[in-house]
């Protein structure tokens, strides 16, 4: 199985690239974050997941190990296929995904492409003991993830309120990691607004 490729980008579409590795062109499906970094005739290193089916062999490429690990972890969830997993990885970082699962944050997951309420509940259930282990957290320079002891209902309600004010899930998740433990919805919102406005 192919697990890594290092070559030159020869062709690009919205969600695929052809990577020339010693004269052999590999067609690779990529997530949105990886696609942004790829340029024609530029060198690229990709972590590769190889999907083998009766009718096709498909390569999925990621610029960092964290996204690669998140993708493969999502594939372990019943009902989540490669296309759905790629869409999720395109919209959320591994560290933010870990926070959402640790806090059982249903509202964040159902905003991701291809994720309905039932599939989000399945993801939270099946991955609740697997988050926090992505290499992403260290390779991105962030601190090792530690789940915040905030009641999920309070986090959900505060997230909805802050989202309505225009803050992104990434901004909200980052602030919640610094919030006092066992905060109520009102306390979370006040803390988040204070912290977010500080960096406005």
XYZ file of C-alpha atoms in Angstrom:
200
model
C 0.000 0.000 0.000
C 1.159 3.551 -0.747
C 1.441 5.587 2.462
C 3.548 8.572 1.357
C 4.507 10.364 -1.859
C 7.099 13.050 -2.545
C 7.167 14.599 -6.002
C 6.244 17.530 -8.241
C 2.700 18.717 -8.890
C 1.930 18.394 -12.621
C -1.843 18.898 -12.725
C -4.516 20.380 -10.447
C -8.305 20.395 -10.279
C -10.561 21.591 -7.465
C -10.076 18.434 -5.408
C -7.389 16.363 -7.183
C -3.778 16.565 -8.242
C -1.383 14.512 -10.320
C 1.933 14.125 -8.540
C 4.972 13.231 -10.642
C 7.191 10.891 -8.621
C 10.280 9.900 -10.606
C 8.379 10.026 -13.882
C 5.255 8.243 -12.663
C 2.091 10.327 -12.283
C -0.093 9.507 -9.276
C -3.659 10.840 -9.289
C -4.517 11.892 -5.725
C -7.738 13.215 -4.193
C -6.933 15.947 -1.677
C -8.732 17.865 1.057
C -9.357 21.614 0.681
C -6.602 22.662 3.111
C -4.022 20.581 1.262
C -5.265 21.851 -2.123
C -4.597 25.461 -1.098
C -0.894 24.713 -0.655
C -0.384 22.918 -3.966
C 1.026 24.737 -6.996
C 1.822 23.527 -10.505
C 5.497 22.484 -10.915
C 6.130 22.859 -7.172
C 7.374 20.075 -4.906
C 4.856 18.445 -2.592
C 4.905 15.807 0.144
C 1.673 13.974 0.882
C 0.621 11.385 3.436
C -1.424 8.873 1.451
C -4.398 6.676 2.275
C -4.881 3.976 -0.354
C -8.445 2.805 -0.885
C -8.769 -0.506 -2.729
C -12.108 -1.663 -4.110
C -13.054 -4.216 -6.745
C -13.540 -1.515 -9.372
C -10.977 1.119 -8.355
C -7.840 2.034 -6.447
C -8.062 5.590 -5.099
C -5.355 7.641 -3.381
C -6.217 10.305 -0.804
C -3.471 12.787 0.066
C -2.904 15.106 3.022
C -0.223 17.704 3.682
C 0.196 16.814 7.358
C -0.057 13.730 9.503
C -2.845 15.150 11.639
C -5.290 15.465 8.747
C -4.257 12.003 7.539
C -4.924 10.486 10.985
C -8.272 12.261 11.304
C -9.311 10.946 7.885
C -8.401 7.361 8.774
C -10.104 7.652 12.172
C -13.310 8.862 10.529
C -13.274 5.822 8.251
C -13.629 3.603 11.332
C -17.064 5.107 12.019
C -19.944 3.021 10.731
C -21.507 4.713 7.704
C -18.720 7.248 7.064
C -17.089 6.711 3.673
C -14.004 8.245 2.112
C -15.926 11.051 0.382
C -17.631 12.128 3.600
C -14.402 11.853 5.581
C -12.568 14.003 3.026
C -15.294 16.637 3.240
C -15.012 16.747 7.031
C -11.220 17.038 6.975
C -11.588 19.890 4.462
C -13.644 21.945 6.902
C -12.225 21.314 10.379
C -8.769 20.772 11.860
C -7.949 17.655 13.839
C -7.528 19.667 17.048
C -10.917 21.412 16.661
C -12.527 18.078 15.806
C -11.026 16.594 18.986
C -12.489 19.421 21.065
C -15.908 18.955 19.504
C -15.948 15.213 20.175
C -14.559 15.530 23.703
C -17.250 18.095 24.538
C -19.922 16.048 22.699
C -20.566 19.162 20.606
C -23.290 18.009 18.246
C -23.943 21.480 16.820
C -20.390 21.800 15.456
C -20.454 18.414 13.743
C -23.809 18.854 12.012
C -22.428 21.985 10.323
C -19.827 19.876 8.518
C -20.535 18.757 4.920
C -22.393 15.471 4.625
C -22.978 15.169 8.373
C -26.584 14.957 9.546
C -27.819 14.668 13.103
C -27.778 10.859 13.146
C -24.295 10.571 11.654
C -23.012 13.264 14.036
C -24.409 11.327 17.005
C -22.742 8.170 15.679
C -19.397 9.964 15.329
C -19.608 11.308 18.897
C -20.471 7.886 20.248
C -17.871 5.861 18.350
C -14.973 8.323 18.645
C -15.424 9.624 22.188
C -12.521 7.456 23.410
C -10.277 8.150 20.408
C -9.905 11.941 20.385
C -6.852 13.820 21.580
C -4.417 11.407 19.960
C -3.893 13.128 16.614
C -0.342 14.194 15.803
C -1.937 17.406 14.625
C -2.008 18.933 18.018
C 1.772 18.803 18.422
C 2.735 19.320 14.762
C 0.612 22.461 14.547
C 2.432 23.923 17.534
C -0.575 23.828 19.824
C -0.520 22.436 23.337
C -1.417 18.795 23.841
C -5.179 18.564 23.925
C -6.900 18.074 27.248
C -10.703 17.815 27.273
C -12.317 20.749 29.096
C -14.737 19.768 31.823
C -17.627 21.870 30.562
C -21.133 20.391 30.495
C -21.966 19.594 26.868
C -25.346 21.343 27.082
C -23.679 24.565 28.233
C -21.078 24.317 25.480
C -23.758 23.674 22.844
C -25.886 26.612 23.934
C -22.909 28.946 24.206
C -21.622 27.815 20.807
C -24.975 28.533 19.178
C -25.093 32.009 20.733
C -21.537 32.869 19.700
C -22.037 31.464 16.194
C -25.058 33.744 15.813
C -22.753 36.671 16.594
C -20.484 35.671 13.708
C -17.666 33.836 15.477
C -16.290 30.692 13.814
C -16.237 27.226 15.368
C -12.424 27.374 15.445
C -12.443 30.635 17.419
C -15.094 29.347 19.817
C -13.346 25.990 20.405
C -10.014 27.712 21.088
C -11.598 29.984 23.703
C -13.506 27.135 25.353
C -10.195 25.315 25.947
C -9.193 28.214 28.226
C -12.548 28.577 29.956
C -12.955 27.759 33.665
C -14.136 24.233 34.363
C -17.833 23.607 34.972
C -18.814 26.976 33.482
C -22.499 27.658 32.876
C -23.793 28.796 29.495
C -23.879 32.427 30.616
C -20.373 32.227 32.093
C -19.029 30.655 28.905
C -20.530 33.359 26.712
C -19.190 36.168 28.915
C -15.738 34.598 29.051
C -15.652 33.999 25.302
C -16.771 37.530 24.433
C -14.137 38.998 26.741
C -11.390 36.829 25.226
C -12.465 37.241 21.615
C -12.874 40.996 21.882
C -9.408 41.221 23.374
C -7.965 40.037 20.067
C -10.385 41.926 17.832
